[in-house]
Tab-separated table of C-alpha atoms and ligand atoms in Angstrom:
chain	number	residue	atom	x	y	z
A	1	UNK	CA	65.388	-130.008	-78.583
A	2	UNK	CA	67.690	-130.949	-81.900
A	3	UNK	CA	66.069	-129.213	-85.324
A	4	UNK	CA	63.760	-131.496	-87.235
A	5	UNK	CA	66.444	-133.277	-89.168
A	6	UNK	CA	64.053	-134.378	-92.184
A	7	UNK	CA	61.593	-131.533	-93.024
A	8	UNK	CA	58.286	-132.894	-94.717
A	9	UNK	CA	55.928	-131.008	-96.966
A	10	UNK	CA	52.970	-130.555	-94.274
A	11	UNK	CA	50.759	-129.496	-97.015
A	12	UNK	CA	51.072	-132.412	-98.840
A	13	UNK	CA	50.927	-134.859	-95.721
A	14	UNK	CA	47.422	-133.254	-95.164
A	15	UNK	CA	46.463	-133.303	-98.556
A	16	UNK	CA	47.397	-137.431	-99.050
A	17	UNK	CA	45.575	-137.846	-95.479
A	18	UNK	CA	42.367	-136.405	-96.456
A	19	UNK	CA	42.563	-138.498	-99.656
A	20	UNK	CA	42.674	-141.226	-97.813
A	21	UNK	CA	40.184	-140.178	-95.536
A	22	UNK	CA	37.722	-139.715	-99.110
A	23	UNK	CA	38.169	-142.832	-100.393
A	24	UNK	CA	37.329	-144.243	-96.810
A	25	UNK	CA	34.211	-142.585	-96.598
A	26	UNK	CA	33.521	-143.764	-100.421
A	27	UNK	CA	34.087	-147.436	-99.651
A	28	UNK	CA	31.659	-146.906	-96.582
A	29	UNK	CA	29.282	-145.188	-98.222
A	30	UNK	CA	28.529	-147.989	-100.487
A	31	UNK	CA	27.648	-150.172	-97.755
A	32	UNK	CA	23.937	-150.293	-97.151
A	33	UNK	CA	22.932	-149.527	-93.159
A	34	UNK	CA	21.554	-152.894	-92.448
A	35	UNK	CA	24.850	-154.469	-93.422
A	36	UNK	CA	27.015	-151.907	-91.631
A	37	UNK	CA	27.472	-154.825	-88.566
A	38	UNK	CA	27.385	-157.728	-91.127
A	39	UNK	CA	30.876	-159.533	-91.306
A	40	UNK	CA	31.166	-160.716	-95.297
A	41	UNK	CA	34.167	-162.918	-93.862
A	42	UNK	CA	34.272	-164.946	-91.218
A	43	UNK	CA	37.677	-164.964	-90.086
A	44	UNK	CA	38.156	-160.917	-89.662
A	45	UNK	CA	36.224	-158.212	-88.128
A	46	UNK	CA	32.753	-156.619	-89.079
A	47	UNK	CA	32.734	-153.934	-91.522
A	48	UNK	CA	31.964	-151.464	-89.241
A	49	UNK	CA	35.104	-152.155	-87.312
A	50	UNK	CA	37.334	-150.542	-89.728
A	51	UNK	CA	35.266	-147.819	-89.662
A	52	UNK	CA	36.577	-146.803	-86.718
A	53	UNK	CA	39.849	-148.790	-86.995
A	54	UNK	CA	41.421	-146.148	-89.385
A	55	UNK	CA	41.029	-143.259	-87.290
A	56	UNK	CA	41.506	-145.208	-84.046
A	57	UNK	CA	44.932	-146.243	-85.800
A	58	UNK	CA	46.141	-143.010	-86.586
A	59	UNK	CA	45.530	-141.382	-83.133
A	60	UNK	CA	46.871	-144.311	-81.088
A	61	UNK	CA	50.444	-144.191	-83.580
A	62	UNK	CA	50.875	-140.860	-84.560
A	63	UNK	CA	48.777	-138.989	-81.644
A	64	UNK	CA	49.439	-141.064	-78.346
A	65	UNK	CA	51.981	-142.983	-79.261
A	66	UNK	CA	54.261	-140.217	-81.312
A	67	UNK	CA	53.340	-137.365	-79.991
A	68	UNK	CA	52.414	-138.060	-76.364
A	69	UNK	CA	49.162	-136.313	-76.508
A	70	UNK	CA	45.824	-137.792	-75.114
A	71	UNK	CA	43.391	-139.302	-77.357
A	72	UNK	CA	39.652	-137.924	-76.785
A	73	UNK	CA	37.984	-141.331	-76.402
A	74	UNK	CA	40.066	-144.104	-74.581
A	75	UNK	CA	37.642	-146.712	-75.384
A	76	UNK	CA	36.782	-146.291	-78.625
A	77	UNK	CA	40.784	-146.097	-78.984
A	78	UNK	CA	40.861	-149.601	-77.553
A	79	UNK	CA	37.800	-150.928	-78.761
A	80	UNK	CA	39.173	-150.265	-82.448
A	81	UNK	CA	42.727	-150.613	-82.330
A	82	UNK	CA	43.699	-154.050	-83.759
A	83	UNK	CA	42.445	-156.407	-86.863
A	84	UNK	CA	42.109	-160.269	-85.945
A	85	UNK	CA	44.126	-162.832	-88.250
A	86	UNK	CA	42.685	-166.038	-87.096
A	87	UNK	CA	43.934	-169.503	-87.938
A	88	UNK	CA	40.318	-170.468	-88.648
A	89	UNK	CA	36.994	-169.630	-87.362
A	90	UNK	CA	36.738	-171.215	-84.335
A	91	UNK	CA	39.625	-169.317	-83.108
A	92	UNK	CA	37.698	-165.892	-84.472
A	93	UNK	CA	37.625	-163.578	-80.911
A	94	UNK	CA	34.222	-162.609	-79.787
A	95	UNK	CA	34.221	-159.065	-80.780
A	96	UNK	CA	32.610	-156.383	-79.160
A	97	UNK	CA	28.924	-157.269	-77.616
A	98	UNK	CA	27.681	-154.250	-79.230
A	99	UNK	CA	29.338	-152.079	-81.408
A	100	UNK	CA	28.969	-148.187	-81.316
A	101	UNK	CA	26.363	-146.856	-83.750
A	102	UNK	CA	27.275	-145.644	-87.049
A	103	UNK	CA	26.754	-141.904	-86.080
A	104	UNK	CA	29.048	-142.524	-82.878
A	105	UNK	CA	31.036	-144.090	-85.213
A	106	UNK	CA	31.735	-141.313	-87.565
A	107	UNK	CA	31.539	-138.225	-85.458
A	108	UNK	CA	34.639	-140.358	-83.279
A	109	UNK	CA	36.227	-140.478	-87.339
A	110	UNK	CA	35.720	-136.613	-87.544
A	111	UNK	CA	36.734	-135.618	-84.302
A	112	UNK	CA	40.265	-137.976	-85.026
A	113	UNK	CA	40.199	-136.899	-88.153
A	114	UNK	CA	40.397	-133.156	-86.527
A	115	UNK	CA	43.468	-134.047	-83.914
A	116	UNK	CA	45.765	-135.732	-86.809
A	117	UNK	CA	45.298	-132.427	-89.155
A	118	UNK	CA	46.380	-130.366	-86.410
A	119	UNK	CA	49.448	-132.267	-85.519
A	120	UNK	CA	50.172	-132.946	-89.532
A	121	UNK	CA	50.145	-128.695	-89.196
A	122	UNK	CA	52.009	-127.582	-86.263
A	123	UNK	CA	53.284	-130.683	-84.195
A	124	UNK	CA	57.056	-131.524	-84.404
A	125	UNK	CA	56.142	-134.602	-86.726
A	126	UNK	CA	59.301	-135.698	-87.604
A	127	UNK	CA	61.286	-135.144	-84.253
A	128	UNK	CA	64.453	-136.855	-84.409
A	129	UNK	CA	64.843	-137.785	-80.871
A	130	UNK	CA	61.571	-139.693	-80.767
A	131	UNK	CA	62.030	-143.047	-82.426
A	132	UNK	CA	58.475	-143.290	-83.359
A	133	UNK	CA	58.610	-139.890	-85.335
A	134	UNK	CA	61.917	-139.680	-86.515
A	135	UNK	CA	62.086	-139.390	-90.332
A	136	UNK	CA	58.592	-138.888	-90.113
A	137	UNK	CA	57.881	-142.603	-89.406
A	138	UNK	CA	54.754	-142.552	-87.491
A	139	UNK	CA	53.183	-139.965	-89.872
A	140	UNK	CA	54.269	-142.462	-93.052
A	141	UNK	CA	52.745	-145.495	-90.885
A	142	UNK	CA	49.434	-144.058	-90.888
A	143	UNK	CA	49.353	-142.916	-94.161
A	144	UNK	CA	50.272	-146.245	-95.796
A	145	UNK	CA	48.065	-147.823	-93.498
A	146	UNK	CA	45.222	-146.345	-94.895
A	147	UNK	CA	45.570	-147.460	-98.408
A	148	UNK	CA	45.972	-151.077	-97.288
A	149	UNK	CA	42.854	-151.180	-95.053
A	150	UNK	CA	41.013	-149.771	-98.597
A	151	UNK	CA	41.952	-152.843	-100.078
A	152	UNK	CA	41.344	-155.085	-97.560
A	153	UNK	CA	37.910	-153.634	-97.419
A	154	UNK	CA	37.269	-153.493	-101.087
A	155	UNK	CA	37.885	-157.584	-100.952
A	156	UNK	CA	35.640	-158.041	-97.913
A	157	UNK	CA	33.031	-155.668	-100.068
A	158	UNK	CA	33.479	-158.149	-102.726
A	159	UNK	CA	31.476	-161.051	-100.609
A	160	UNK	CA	28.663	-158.729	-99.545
A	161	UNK	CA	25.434	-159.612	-101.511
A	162	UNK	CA	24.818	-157.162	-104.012
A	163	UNK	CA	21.341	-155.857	-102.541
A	164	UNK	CA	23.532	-154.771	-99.491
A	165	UNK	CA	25.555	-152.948	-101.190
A	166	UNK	CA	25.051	-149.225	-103.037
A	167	UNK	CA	26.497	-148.878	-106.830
A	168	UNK	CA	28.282	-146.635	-108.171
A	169	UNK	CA	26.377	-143.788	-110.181
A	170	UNK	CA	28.843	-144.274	-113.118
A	171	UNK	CA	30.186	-147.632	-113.605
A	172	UNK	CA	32.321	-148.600	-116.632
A	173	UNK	CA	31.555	-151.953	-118.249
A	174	UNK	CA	34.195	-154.853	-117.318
A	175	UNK	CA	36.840	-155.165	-119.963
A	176	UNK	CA	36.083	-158.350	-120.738
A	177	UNK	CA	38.521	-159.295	-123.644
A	178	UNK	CA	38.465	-161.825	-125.813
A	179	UNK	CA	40.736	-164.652	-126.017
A	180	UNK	CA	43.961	-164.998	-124.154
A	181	UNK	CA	47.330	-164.653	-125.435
A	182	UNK	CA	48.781	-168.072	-126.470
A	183	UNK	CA	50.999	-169.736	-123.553
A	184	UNK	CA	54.545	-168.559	-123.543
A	185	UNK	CA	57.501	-168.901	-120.773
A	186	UNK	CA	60.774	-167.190	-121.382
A	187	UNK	CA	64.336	-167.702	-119.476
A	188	UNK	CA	65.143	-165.211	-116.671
A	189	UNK	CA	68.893	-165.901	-116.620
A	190	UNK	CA	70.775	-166.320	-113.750
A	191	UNK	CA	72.194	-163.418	-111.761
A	192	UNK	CA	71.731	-161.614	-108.332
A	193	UNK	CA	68.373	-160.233	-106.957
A	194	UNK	CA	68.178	-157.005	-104.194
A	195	UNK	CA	65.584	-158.039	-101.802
A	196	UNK	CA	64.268	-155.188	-99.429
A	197	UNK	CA	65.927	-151.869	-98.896
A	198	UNK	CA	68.863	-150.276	-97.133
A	199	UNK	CA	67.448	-148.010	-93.997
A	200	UNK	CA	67.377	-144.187	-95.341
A	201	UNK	CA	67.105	-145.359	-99.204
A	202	UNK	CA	63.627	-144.631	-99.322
A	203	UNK	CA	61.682	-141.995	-97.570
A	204	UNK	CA	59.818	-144.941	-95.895
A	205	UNK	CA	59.073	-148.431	-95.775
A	206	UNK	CA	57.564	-151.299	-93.225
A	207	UNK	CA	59.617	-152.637	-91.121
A	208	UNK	CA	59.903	-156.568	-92.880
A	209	UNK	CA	61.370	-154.292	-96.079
A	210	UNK	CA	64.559	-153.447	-94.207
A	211	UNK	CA	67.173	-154.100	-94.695
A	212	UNK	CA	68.989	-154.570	-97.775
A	213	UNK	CA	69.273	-158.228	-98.679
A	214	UNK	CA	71.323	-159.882	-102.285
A	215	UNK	CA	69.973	-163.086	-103.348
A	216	UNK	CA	71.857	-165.678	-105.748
A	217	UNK	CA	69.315	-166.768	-107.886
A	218	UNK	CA	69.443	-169.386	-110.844
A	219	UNK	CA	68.307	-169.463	-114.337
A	220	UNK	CA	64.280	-170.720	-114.217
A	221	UNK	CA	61.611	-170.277	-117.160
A	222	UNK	CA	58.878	-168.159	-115.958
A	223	UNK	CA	55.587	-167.748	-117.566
A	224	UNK	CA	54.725	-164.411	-119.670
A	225	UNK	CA	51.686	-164.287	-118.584
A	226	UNK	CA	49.437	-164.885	-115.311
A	227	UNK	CA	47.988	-168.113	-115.031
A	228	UNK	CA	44.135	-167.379	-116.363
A	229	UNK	CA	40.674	-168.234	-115.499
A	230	UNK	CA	40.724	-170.217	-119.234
A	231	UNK	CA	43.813	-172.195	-118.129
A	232	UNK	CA	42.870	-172.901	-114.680
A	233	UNK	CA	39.461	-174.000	-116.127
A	234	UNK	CA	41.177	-177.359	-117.785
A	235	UNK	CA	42.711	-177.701	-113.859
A	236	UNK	CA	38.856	-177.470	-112.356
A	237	UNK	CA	38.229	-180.264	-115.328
A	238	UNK	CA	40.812	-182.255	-115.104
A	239	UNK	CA	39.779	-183.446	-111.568
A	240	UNK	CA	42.744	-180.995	-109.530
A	241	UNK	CA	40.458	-180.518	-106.802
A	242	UNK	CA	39.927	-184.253	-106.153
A	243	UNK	CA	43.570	-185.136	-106.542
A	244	UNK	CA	44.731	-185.078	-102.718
A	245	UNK	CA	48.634	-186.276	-104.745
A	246	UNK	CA	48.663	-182.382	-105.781
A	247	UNK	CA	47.607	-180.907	-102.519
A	248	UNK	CA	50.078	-180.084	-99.324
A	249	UNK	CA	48.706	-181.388	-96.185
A	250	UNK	CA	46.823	-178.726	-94.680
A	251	UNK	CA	45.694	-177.099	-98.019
A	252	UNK	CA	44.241	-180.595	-98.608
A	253	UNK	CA	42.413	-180.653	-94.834
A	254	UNK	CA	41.643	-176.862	-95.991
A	255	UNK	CA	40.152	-177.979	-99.303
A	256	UNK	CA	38.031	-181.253	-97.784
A	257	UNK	CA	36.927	-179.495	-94.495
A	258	UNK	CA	35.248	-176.262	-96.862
A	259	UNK	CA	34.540	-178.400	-99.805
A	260	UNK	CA	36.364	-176.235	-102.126
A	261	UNK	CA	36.126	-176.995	-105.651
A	262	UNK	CA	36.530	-174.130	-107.327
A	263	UNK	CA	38.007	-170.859	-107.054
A	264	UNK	CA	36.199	-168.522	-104.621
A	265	UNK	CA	35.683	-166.022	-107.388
A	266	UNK	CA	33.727	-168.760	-109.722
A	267	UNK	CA	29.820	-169.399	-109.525
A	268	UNK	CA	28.405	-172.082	-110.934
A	269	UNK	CA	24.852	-171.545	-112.247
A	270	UNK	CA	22.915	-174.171	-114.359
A	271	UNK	CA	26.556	-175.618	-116.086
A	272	UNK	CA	28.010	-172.235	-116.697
A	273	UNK	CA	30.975	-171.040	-114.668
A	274	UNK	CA	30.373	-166.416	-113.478
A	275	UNK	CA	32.571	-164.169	-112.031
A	276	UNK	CA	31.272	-163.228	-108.711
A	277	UNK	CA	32.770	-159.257	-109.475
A	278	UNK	CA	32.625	-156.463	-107.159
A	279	UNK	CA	29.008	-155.096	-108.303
A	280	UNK	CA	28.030	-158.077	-110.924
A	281	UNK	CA	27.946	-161.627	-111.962
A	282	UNK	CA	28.939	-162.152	-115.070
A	283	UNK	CA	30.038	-164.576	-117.475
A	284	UNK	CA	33.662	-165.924	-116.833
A	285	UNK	CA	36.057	-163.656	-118.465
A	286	UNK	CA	38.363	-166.293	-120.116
A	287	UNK	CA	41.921	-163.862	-120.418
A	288	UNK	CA	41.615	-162.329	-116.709
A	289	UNK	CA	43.663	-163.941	-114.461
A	290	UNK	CA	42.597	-166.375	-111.918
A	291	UNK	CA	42.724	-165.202	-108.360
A	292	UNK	CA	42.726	-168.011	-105.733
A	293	UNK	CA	44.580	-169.090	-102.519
A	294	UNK	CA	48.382	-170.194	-102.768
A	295	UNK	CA	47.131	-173.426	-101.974
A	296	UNK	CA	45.371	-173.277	-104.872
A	297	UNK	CA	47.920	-171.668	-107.019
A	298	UNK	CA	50.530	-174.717	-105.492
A	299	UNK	CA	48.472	-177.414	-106.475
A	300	UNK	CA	47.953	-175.670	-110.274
A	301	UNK	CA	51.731	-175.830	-110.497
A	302	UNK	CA	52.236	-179.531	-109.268
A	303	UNK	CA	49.515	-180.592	-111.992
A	304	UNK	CA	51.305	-178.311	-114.320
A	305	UNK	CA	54.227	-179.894	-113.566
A	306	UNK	CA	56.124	-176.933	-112.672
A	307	UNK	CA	55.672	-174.847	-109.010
A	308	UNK	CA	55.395	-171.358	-108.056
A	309	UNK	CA	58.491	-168.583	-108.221
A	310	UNK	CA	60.142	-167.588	-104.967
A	311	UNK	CA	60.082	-163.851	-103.778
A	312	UNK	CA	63.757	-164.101	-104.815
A	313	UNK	CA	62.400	-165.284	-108.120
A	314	UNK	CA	59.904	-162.977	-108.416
A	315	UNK	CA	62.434	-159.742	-107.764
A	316	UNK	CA	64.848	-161.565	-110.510
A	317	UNK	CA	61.830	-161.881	-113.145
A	318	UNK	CA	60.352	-158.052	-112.677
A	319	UNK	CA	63.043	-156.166	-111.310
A	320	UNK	CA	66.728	-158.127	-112.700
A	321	UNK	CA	68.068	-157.046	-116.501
A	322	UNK	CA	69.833	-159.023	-118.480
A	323	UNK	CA	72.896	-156.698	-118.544
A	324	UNK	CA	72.662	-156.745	-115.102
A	325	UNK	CA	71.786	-153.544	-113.320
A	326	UNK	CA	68.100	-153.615	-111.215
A	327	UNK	CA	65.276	-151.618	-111.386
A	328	UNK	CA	63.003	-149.889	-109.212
A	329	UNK	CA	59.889	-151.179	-111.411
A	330	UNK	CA	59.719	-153.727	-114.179
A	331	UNK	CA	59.517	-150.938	-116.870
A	332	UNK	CA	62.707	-149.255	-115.367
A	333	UNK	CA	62.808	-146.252	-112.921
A	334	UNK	CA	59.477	-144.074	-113.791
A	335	UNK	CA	57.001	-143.913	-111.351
A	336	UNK	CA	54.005	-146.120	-111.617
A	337	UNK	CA	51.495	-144.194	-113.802
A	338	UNK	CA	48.186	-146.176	-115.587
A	339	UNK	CA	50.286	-146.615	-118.357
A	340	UNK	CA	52.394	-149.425	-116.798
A	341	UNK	CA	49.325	-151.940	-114.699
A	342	UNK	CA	45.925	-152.141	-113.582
A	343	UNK	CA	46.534	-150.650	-110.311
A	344	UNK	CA	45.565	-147.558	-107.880
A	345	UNK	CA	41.909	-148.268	-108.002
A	346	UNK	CA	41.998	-148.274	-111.250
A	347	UNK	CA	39.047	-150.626	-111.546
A	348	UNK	CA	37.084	-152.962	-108.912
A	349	UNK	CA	37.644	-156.133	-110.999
A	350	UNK	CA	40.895	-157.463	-113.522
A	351	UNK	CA	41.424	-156.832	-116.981
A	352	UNK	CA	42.869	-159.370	-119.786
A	353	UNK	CA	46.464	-160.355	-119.060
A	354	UNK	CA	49.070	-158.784	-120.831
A	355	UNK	CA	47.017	-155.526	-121.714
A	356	UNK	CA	50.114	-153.279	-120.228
A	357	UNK	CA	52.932	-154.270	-122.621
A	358	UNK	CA	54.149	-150.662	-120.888
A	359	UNK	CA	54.798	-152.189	-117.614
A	360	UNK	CA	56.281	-155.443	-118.497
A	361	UNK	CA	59.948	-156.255	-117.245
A	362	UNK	CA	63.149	-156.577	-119.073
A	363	UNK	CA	62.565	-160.061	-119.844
A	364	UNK	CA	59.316	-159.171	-121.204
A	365	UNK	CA	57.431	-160.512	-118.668
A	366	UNK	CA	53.922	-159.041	-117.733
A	367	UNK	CA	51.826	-157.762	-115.263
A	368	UNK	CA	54.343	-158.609	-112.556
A	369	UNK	CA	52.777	-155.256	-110.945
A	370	UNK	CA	48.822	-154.549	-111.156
A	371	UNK	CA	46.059	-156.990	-111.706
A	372	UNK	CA	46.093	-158.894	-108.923
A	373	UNK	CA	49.284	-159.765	-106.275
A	374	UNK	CA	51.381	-162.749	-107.485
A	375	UNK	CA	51.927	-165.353	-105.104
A	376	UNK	CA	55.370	-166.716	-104.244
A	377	UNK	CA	56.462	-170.069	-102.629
A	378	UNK	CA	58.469	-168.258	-99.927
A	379	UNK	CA	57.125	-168.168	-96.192
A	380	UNK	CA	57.078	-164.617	-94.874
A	381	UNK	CA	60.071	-164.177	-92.638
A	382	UNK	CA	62.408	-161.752	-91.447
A	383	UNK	CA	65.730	-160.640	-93.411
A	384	UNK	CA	68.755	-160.878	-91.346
A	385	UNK	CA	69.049	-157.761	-89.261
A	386	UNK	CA	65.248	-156.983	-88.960
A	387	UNK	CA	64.044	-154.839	-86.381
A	388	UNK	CA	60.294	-154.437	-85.504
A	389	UNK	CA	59.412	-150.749	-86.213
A	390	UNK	CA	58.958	-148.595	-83.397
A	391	UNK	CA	55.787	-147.078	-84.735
A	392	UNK	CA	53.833	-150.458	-85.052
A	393	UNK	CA	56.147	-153.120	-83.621
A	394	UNK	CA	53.592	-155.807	-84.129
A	395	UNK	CA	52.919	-154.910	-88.141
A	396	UNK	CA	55.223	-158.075	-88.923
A	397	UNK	CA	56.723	-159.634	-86.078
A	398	UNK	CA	53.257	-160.906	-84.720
A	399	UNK	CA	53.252	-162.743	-88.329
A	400	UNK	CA	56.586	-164.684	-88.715
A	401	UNK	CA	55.059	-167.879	-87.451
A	402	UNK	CA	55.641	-169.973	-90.870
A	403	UNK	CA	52.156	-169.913	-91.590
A	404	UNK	CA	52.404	-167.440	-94.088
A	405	UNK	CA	53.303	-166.942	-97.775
A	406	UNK	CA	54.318	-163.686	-99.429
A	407	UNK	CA	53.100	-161.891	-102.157
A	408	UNK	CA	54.442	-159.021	-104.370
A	409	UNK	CA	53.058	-156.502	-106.971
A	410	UNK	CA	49.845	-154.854	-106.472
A	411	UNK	CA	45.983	-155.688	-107.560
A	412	UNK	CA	43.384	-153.344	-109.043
A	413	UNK	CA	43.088	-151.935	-105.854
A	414	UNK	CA	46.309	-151.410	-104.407
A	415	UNK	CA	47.251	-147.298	-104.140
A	416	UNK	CA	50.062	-146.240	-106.149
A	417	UNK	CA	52.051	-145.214	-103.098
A	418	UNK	CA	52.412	-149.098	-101.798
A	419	UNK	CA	54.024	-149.611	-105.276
A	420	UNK	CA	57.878	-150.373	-104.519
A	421	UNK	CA	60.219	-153.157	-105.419
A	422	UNK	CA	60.516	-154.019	-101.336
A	423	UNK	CA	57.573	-153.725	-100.347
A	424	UNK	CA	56.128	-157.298	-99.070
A	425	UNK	CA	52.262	-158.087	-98.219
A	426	UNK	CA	51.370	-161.872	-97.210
A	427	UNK	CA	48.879	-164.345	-96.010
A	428	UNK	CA	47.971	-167.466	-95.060
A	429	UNK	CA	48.212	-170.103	-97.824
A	430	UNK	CA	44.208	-171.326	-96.956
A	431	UNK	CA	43.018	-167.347	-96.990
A	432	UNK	CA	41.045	-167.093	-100.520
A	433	UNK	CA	39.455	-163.778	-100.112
A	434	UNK	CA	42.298	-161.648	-101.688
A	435	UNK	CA	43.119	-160.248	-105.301
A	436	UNK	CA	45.900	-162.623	-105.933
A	437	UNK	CA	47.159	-164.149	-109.258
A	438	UNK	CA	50.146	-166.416	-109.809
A	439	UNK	CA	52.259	-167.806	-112.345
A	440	UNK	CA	54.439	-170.673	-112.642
A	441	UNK	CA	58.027	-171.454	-113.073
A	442	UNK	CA	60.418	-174.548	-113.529
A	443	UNK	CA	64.036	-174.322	-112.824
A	444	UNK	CA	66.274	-174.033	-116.488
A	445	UNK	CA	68.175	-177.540	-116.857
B	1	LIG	FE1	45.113	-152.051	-89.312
């Protein structure tokens, strides 16, 4: 057998997986037993599916998969290998007739949790004859796969009522904020945008981030700031939701067959508009931004007159200088810290726009990373060349259908370690569970 080519820090692969593994358990923890089987969304598993989805994940890629090694439960392995991604709820799969008990459950989480930490100690991880472990690529897939699963939890948490949930012993008071900043756009001149990544120019990345891809991209005005709940407010008023002229087709069938009216974050009670947060309801913070579906965010730009950036517009405005070079983040090259966004769990709910003037871009515009994912008008496809990864073929492939948008940045919720210019996350334009902003732009005449 060849050397390990790449040698990774085994300490500090353990030490990120039981992180990982802690903020799992604290997300479960605050569900209450009696909605441990309850499924907050319709159109994707019961909670206590990812419960066992996130060990079940790392021993089928890195265990079975990687290393050749048996599992210790084939059919809990099965059972809990796969999320569901349903067009809409008719098409939902019927699940498992009964799902394992929450003590089954967890002692099958500490028993994978047992067979990963030995292999992250002594098993040739990063083999460079095995295409699922070379570079360590197996071992990276499960650890970024954790982080994402926390968020998608944390927004499927968000619908649970409040009595089924448990709240935190310490919980800081929602930066409400007062007023938002006045409206301002600002030119992003023309010039060249990097999409993705060369293969080897990161330590890793998913597979739809390879591989390196220049965009031409012309001069557009861009908002400064995200679209907020005040501004979308005179939208609401103004009659957007009954307005099929500002609606695409299916985001109109979308918004007549489920009656939506409002953004899925907004309650209505007795003529006053709340924001349904993680642990309270409280009145609508005016300068957070306004998370909602991109067929939401579409038809806000049509009324507006304008329409929403494209990735390639998006990389240009956080990432593109005017003197030309790129950078890895909109502030420039440092690593994310909690200086530059609301981001890395950070906080359960948004914060006023514009409060990181750290982390805005060369153009000055803000929040591009943190505080909710910004929606794009560009349908989640492949860049020329892609290959489906060999740890997790199906990660994008199973999703370039045209039926879905992309998104870039990061939310409150999104771990510091997903935080890179390529990295891409996406979803259907009709899907309004998810911590997504948007702002607007209009091509420069
Ligand atoms: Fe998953």
């Amino acid at each position: 057998m060849m050397e390990t080519a790449v040698s990774l820090d085994r300490t500090a692969l353990a030490s990120w997986f039981r992180r990982n593994r802690e903020r799992a358990d604290a997300i479960f923890d605050s569900v209450r037993p009696e909605a441990w089987e309850s499924r907050p969304i319709p159109l994707r598993n019961p909670i206590c599916f990812y419960e066992g989805h996130l060990p079940a994940f790392a021993v089928n890629t890195l265990v079975k998969r990687g290393l050749g090694r048996p599992g210790f439960d084939e059919k809990l392995e099965v059972l809990f290998e796969r999320g569901i991604d349903p067009e809409d709820e008719a098409a939902v799969p019927k699940g498992a007739s009964a799902w394992p008990s929450r003590i089954a459950t967890r002692a099958f989480g500490a028993a994978a949790e047992r067979l990963v930490l030995d292999a992250l100690a002594q098993a040739d991880i990063a083999d460079e004859d095995n295409p699922v472990l070379a570079g360590g690529l197996a071992v990276h897939t499960v650890l970024e796969h954790d982080p994402m699963h926390h968020e998608t939890l944390a927004y499927i948490l968000h619908r649970l009522a409040y009595d089924q949930k448990i709240r935190p012993a310490v919980l800081p008071a929602p930066r409400v904020g007062g007023e938002p900043p006045v409206r301002r756009t600002v030119r992003v001149a023309a010039g060249r945008a990097t999409l993705g990544v060369a293969p080897g120019e990161i330590p890793f990345g998913w597979d739809n981030e390879f591989p390196r891809l220049s965009v031409d991209v012309g001069a557009f005005d861009i908002d400064v700031d995200s679209v907020t709940n005040r501004d979308y407010l005179e939208f609401v008023n103004a009659g957007g939701y009954e307005d099929e002229s500002l609606w695409d087709g299916e985001a109109w069938s979308w918004r007549s067959a489920h009656e939506v009216r409002h953004p899925l974050f907004w309650e209505l009670h007795r003529g006053a508009w709340l924001w349904r947060g993680m642990w309270d309801l409280i009145p609508l913070p005016t300068a957070w931004p306004v998370y909602v579906s991109q067929a939401e965010a579409s038809a806000y730009a049509r009324w507006k007159k304008r329409r929403l950036p494209t990735e390639a517009e998006y990389h240009r405005a956080a990432f593109g200088t005017p003197e030309g070079p790129e950078r890895a983040h909109p502030w420039g090259d440092a690593p994310p810290d909690s200086t530059r966004g609301h981001f890395d769990f950070a906080g359960s709910d948004p914060v006023p726009v514009g409060s990181f003037p750290a982390g805005s871009s060369a153009w000055g515009v803000r929040d591009l990373v943190g505080n909710g994912w910004e929606w794009t008008s560009t349908v989640f496809a492949p860049f020329p060349g892609f290959q489906p990864m060999p740890s997790y073929a199906q990660y994008s492939a199973d999703f370039f259908d045209g039926k879905h948008y992309v998104m870039k940045g990061a939310s409150p919720v999104t771990a510091k370690e997903l935080i890179r210019r390529s990295f891409r996350n996406w979803f259907r334009p009709t899907y309004p569970y998810v911590y997504a902003k948007f702002r607007t732009v209009e091509t420069a005449s």
